[in-house]
Short mmCIF file of C-alpha atoms in Angstrom, two decimals:
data_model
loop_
_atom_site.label_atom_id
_atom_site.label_comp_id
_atom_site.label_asym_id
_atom_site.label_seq_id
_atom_site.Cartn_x
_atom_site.Cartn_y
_atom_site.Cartn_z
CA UNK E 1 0.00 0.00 0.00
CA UNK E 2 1.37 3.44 -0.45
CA UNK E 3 2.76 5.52 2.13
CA UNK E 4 1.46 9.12 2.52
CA UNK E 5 4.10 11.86 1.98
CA UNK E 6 5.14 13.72 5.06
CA UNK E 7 3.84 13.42 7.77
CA UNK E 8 0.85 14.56 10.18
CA UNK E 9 1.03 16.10 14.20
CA UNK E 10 -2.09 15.34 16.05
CA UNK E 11 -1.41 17.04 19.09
CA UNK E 12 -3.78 16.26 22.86
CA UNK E 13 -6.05 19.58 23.80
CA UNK E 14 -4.42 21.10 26.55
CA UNK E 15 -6.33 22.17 29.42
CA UNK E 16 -5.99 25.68 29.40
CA UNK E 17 -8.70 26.72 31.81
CA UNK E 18 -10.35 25.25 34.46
CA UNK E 19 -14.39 24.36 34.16
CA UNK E 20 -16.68 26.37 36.60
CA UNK E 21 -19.18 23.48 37.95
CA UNK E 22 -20.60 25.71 40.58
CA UNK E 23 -22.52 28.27 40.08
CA UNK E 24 -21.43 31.78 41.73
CA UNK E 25 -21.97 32.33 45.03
CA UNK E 26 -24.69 34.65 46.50
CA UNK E 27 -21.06 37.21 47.76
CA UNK E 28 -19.97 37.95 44.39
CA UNK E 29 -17.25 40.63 43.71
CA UNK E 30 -19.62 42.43 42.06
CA UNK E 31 -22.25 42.54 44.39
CA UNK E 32 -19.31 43.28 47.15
CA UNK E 33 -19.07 46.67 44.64
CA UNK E 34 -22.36 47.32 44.32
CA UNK E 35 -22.72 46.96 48.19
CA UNK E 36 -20.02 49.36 48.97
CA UNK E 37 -21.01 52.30 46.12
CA UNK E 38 -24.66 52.03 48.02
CA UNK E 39 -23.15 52.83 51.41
CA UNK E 40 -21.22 55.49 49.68
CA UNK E 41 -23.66 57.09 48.00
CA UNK E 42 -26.07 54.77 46.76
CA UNK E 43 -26.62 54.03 42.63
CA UNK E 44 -29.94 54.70 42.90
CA UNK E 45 -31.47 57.08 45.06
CA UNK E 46 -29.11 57.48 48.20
CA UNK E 47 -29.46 59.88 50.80
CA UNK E 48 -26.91 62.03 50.78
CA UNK E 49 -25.35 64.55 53.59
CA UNK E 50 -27.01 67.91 53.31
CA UNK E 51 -29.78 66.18 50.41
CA UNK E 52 -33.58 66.05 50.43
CA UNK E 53 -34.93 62.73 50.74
CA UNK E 54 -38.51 62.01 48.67
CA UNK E 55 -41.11 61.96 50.85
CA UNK E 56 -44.97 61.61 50.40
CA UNK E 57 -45.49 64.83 52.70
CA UNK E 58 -44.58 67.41 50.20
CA UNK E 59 -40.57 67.99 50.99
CA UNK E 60 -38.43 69.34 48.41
CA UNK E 61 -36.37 66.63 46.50
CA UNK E 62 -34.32 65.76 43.02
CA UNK E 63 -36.83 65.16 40.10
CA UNK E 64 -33.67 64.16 37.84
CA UNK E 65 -30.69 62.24 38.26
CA UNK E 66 -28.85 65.20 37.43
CA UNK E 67 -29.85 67.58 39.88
CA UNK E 68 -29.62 64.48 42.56
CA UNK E 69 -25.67 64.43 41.57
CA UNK E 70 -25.36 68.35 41.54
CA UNK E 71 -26.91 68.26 45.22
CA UNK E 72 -23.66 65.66 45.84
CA UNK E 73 -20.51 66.21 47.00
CA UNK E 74 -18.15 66.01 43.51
CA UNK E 75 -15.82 63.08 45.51
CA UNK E 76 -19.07 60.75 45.94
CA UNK E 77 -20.17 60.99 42.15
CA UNK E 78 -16.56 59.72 41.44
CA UNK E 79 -16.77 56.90 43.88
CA UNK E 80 -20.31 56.13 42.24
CA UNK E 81 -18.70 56.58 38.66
CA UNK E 82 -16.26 54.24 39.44
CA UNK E 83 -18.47 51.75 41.10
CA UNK E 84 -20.38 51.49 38.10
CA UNK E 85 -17.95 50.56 35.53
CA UNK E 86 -16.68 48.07 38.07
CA UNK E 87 -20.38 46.46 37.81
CA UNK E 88 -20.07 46.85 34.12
CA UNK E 89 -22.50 49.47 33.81
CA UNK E 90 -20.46 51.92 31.47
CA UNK E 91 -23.53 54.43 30.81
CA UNK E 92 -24.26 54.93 34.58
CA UNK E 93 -20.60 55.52 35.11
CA UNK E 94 -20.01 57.61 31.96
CA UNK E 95 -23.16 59.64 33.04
CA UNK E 96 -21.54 60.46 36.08
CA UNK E 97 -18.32 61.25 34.65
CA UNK E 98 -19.78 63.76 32.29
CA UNK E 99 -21.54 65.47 34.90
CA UNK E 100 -18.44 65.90 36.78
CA UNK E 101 -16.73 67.34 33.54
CA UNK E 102 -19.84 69.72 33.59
CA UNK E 103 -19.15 70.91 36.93
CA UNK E 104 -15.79 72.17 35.72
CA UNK E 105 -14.03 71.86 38.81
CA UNK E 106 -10.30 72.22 38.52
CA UNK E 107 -9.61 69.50 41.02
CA UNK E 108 -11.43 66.77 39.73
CA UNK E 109 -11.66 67.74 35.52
CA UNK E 110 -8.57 65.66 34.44
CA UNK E 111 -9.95 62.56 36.85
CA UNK E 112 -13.16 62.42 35.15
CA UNK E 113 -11.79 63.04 31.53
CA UNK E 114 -9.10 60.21 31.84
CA UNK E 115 -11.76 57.67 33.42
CA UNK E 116 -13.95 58.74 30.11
CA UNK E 117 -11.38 57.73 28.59
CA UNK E 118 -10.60 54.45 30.24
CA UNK E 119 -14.39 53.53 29.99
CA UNK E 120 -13.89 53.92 26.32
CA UNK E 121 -10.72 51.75 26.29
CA UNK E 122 -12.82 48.96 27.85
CA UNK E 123 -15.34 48.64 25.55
CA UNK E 124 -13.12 48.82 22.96
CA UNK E 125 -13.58 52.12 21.79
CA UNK E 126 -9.95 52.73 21.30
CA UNK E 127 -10.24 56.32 19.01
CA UNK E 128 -12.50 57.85 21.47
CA UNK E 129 -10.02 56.90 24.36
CA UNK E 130 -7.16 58.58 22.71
CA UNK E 131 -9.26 61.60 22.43
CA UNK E 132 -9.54 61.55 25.67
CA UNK E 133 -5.82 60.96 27.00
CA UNK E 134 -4.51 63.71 24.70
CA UNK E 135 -7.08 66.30 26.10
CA UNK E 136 -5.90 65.10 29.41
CA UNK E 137 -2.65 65.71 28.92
CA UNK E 138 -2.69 68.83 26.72
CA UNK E 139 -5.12 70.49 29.32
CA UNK E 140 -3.59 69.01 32.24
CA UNK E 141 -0.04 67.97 31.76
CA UNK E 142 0.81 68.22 35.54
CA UNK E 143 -2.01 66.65 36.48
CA UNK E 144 -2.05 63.22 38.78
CA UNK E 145 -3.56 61.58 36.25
CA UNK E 146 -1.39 62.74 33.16
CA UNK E 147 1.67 59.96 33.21
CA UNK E 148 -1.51 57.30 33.62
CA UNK E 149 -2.78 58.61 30.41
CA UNK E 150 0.51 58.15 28.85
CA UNK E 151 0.87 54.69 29.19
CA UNK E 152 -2.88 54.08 28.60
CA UNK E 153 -2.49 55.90 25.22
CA UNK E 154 0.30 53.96 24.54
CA UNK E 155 -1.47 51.05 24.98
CA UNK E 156 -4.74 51.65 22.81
CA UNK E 157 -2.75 52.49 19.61
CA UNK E 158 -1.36 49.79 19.73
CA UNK E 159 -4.80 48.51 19.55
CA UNK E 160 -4.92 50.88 16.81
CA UNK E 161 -2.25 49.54 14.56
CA UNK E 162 -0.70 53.02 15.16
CA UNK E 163 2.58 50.58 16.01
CA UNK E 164 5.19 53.64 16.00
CA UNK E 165 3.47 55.89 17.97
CA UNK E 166 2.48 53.81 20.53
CA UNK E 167 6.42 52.90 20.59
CA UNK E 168 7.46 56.53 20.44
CA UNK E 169 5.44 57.14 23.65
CA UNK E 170 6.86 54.04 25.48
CA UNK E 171 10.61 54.99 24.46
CA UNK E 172 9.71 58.93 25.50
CA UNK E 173 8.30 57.84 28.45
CA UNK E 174 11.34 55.13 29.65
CA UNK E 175 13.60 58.18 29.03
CA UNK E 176 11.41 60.65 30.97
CA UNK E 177 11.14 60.53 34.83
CA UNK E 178 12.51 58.12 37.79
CA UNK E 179 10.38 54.62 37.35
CA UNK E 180 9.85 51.69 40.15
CA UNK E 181 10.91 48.64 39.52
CA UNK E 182 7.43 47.48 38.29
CA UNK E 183 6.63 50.71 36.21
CA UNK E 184 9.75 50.30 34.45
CA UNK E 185 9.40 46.81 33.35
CA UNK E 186 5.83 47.59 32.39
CA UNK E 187 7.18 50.44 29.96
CA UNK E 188 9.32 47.39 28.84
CA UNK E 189 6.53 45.42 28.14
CA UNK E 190 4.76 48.23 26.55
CA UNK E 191 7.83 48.55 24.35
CA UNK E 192 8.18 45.31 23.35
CA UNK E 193 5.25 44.71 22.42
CA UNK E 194 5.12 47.98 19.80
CA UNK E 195 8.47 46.66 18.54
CA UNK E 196 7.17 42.85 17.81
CA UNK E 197 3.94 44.30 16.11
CA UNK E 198 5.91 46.78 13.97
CA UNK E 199 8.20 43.87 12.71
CA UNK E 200 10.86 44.19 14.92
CA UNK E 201 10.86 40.63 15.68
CA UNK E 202 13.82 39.70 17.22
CA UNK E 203 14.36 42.93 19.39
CA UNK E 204 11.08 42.72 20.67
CA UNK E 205 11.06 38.95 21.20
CA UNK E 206 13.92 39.82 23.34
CA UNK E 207 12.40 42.87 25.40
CA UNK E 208 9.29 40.98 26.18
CA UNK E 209 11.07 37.78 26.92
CA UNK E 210 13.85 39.77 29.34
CA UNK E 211 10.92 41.38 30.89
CA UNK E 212 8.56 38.43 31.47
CA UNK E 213 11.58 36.82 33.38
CA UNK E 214 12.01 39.33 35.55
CA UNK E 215 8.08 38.87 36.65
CA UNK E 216 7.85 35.19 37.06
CA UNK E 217 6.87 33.60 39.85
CA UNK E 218 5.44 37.22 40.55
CA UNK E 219 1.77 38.21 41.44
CA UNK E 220 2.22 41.70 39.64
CA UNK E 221 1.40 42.88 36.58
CA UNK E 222 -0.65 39.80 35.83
CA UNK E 223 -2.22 42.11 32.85
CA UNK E 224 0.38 43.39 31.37
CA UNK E 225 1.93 40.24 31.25
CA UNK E 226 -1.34 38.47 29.49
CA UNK E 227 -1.32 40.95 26.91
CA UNK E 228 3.06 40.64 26.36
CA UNK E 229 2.50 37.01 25.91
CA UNK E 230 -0.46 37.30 23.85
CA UNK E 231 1.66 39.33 21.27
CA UNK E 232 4.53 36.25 21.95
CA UNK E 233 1.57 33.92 20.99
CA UNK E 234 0.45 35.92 17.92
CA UNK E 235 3.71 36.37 16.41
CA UNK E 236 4.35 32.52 16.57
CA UNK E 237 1.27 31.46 14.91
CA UNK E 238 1.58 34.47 12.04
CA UNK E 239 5.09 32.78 11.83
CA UNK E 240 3.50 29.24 11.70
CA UNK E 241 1.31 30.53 8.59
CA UNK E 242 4.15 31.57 6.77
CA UNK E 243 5.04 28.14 6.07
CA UNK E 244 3.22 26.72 2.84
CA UNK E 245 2.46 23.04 2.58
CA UNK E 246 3.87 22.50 -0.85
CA UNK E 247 6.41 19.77 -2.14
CA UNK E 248 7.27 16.49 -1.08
CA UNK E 249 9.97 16.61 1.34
CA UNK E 250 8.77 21.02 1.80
CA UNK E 251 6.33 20.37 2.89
CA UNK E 252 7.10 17.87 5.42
CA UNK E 253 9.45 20.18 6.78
CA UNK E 254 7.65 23.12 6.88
CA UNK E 255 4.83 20.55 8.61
CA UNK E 256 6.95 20.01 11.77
CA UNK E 257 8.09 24.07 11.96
CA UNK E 258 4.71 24.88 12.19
CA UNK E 259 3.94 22.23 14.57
CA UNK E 260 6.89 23.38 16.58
CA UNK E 261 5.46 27.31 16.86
CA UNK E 262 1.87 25.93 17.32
CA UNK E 263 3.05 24.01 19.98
CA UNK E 264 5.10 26.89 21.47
CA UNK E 265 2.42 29.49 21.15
CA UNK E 266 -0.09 27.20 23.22
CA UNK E 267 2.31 27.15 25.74
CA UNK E 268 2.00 30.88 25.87
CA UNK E 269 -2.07 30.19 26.50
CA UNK E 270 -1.09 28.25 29.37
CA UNK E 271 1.04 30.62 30.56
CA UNK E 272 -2.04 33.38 29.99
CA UNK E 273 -4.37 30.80 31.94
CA UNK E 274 -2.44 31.03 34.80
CA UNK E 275 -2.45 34.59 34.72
CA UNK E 276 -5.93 34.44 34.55
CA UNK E 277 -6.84 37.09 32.23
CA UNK E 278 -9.67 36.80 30.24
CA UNK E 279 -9.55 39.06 27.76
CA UNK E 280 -6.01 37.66 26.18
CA UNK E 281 -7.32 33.72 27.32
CA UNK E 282 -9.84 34.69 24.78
CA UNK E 283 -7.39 36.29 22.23
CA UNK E 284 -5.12 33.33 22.79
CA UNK E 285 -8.04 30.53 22.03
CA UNK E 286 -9.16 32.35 18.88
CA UNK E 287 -6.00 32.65 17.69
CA UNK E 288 -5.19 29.01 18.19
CA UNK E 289 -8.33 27.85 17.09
CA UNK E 290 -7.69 30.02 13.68
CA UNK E 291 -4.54 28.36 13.73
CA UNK E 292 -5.96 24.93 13.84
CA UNK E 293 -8.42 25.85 11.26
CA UNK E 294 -5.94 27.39 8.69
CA UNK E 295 -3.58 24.30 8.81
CA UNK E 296 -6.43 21.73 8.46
CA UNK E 297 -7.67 24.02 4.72
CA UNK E 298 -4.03 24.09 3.82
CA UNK E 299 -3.42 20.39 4.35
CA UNK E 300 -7.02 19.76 2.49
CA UNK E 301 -5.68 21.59 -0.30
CA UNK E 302 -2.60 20.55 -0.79
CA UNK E 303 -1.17 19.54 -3.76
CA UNK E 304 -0.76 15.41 -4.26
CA UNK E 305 2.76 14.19 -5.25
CA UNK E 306 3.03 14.80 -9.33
CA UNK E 307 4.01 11.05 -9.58
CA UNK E 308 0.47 9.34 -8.15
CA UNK E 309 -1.51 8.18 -10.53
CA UNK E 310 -5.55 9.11 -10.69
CA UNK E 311 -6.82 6.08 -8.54
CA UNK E 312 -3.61 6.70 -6.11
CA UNK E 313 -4.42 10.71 -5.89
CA UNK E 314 -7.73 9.86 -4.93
CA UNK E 315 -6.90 7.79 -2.16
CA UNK E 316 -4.65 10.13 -1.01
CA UNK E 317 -6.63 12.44 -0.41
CA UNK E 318 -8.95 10.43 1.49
CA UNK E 319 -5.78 9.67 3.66
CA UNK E 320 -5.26 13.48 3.96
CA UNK E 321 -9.18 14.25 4.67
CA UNK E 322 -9.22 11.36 7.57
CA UNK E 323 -5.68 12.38 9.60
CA UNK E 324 -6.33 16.52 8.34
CA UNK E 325 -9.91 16.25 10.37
CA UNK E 326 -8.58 16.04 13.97
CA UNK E 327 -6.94 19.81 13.48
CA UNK E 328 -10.44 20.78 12.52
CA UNK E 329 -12.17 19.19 15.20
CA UNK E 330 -8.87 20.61 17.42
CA UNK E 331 -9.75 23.89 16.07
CA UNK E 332 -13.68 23.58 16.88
CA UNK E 333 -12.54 22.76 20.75
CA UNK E 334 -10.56 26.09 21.09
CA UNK E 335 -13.66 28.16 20.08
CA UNK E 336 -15.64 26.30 22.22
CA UNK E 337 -13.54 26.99 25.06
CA UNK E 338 -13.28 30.12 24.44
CA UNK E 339 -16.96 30.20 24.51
CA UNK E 340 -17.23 28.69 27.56
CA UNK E 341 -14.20 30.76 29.15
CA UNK E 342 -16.66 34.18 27.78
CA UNK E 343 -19.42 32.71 29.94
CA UNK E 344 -17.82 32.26 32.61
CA UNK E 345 -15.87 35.40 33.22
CA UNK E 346 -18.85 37.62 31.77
CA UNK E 347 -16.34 38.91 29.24
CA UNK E 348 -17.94 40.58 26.94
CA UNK E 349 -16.44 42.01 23.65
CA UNK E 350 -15.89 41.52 19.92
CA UNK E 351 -13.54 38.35 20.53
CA UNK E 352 -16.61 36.49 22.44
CA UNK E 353 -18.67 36.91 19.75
CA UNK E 354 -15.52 35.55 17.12
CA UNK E 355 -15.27 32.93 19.37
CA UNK E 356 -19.03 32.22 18.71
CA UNK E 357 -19.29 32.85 15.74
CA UNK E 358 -16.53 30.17 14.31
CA UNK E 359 -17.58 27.64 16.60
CA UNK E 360 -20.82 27.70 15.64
CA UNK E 361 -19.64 27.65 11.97
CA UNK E 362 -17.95 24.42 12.69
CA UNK E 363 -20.14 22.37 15.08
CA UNK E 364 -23.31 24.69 14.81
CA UNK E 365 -25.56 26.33 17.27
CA UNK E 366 -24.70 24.66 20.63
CA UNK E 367 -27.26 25.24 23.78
CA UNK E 368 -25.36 27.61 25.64
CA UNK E 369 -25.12 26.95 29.34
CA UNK E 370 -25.58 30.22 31.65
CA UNK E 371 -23.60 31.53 34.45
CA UNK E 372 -26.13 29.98 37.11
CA UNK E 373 -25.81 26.52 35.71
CA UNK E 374 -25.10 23.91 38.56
#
């Protein structure tokens, strides 16, 4: 019988994340936030210090949220603002935080602008949050707030594609001022990560790795980390791509170096699961599930060797179908994961709905367990 050409790497699904089989418990973080912003202030209608409370006998009170919040003391609509988006409710927060921009007081203007602009950041609204760090720091350069909006600008355009000035920020900023420890290998990491996207491999392989040494074993900077070894992970699979299954004795080369960066890039996901970060768990699964999926179509079409005959060609590609379809059922478990890992964490955000989206392509519409499932 004839021997395939090359050969195939069925690799074992590692267990990235661990399975929630409980559902939450009544204390959630959440509700510990919620708790707290009520004692502080209330989201609702609190009573406040020096505030009307409604009453049935006729005393003055608020008839809009807005006059409720200019009754309140500027500090408290912060600590509500913040209590919001912590809750995930980014209009009540940003409501707040516009009302404190409104107020115009010098003390707390640059606050509320750069939280605007973090809300944006976190629901991916990336323009919109620049907008707001460069007000913040061309209104209020000296501001306690300003160097924060630095390195958060830094960081969404990158998310941008806007790869040099995102490094031109990190290098000004390295340059500029006495760092900690931590802040400086964050800049590091910030750096790095600019230089890998812009195509500075090998420098920025180096930066990130140097830097994610110096952290291990650490409980800081669990974020930053995620995200550094996200871009590791995404580098290695682009990499992986670049390697076309064509020719005989090629292709089975080129076969094994992307099995080798596959395999190294899932390490990174492990390394990201441990971190427990969901938003770059999530990146990490789609991009290995992509992955997965890409090298299954290129095996599938393939070339045969030019010396098979007709008959042979077609049972070689029966061969290739049969040991090709465990990447695409590999591929179909990394979406679903990712899924899963979405509903568990609450994340929501473009990448859930990816995640969706191609697993549902592949297996179809699965019944979709909720958060309160025993």
């Amino acid at each position: 019988m004839m021997r395939l050409v090359g050969c195939f790497v069925l690799w074992n699904l590692m267990a990235l994340v661990g399975r929630a089989d409980e559902a939450p418990s009544e204390e959630t973080a959440e509700q510990a936030v919620l708790d707290e912003s009520v004692q502080t202030g209330g989201l609702e209608t609190p009573q406040v210090e020096g505030v009307p409370n409604a009453s049935s006998d006729g005393e003055e009170q608020a008839h809009t949220l807005e006059e409720l919040w200019a009754q309140m003391d500027s500090e408290v609509v912060l600590d509500q603002a913040l209590a919001r988006r912590e809750i995930g409710d980014f209009v009540g927060s940003t409501e707040r935080l516009i009302h404190l921009e409104q107020r115009n007081e010098d003390a707390l203007l640059p606050v509320a602008t750069f939280h605007l602009g973090l809300n944006h950041e976190l629901q991916e609204e990336y323009r919109l949050a620049v907008a707001a760090y460069q007000t913040v720091l061309a209104q209020w350069p000296a501001s306690n707030v300003a160097v924060d909006a630095s390195f958060r600008m830094a960081i969404c355009l990158a998310d941008l594609g806007q790869y040099s000035e995102s490094l031109h920020i990190a290098k000004r900023m390295e340059q500029v001022g006495e760092w900690s420890p931590l802040d400086t290998l964050s800049l590091t990491l910030v750096h790095g990560i600019a230089e890998l996207r812009k195509g500075k491999t090998r420098r920025g392989t180096k930066r990130l790795q140097s830097a994610l040494a110096g952290l291990e074993g650490s409980a800081d900077l669990t974020w930053m980390r995620a995200r550094a070894r996200a871009a590791l992970a995404m580098e290695m699979l682009k990499q992986a791509a670049d390697y076309p299954l064509k020719g005989n004795r090629r292709a089975a080369r080129n076969l094994k170096r992307r099995a080798f960066l596959m395999s190294a890039a899932e390490k990174q996901v492990v390394a990201i699961a441990v971190l427990n970060e969901p938003e770059y768990i999530l990146e990490g699964l789609l991009g290995l599930g992509d992955a997965y999926l890409l090298l299954y179509e290129d095996m599938i079409g393939a070339p045969p060797p030019r010396s098979l005959t007709d008959e042979q060609v077609v049972f070689y590609k029966e061969q290739v179908a049969n040991q090709a379809a465990i990447l695409r059922e590999k591929a179909a478990r990394y979406y679903d994961e990712g899924v899963g890992v979405s509903i568990r964490t609450r994340w929501i955000g473009m990448v859930s709905q990816t995640l969706l989206q191609r697993r549902d392509a592949l297996v179809g519409p699965l019944e979709t367990p909720t958060t309160e499932s025993p």
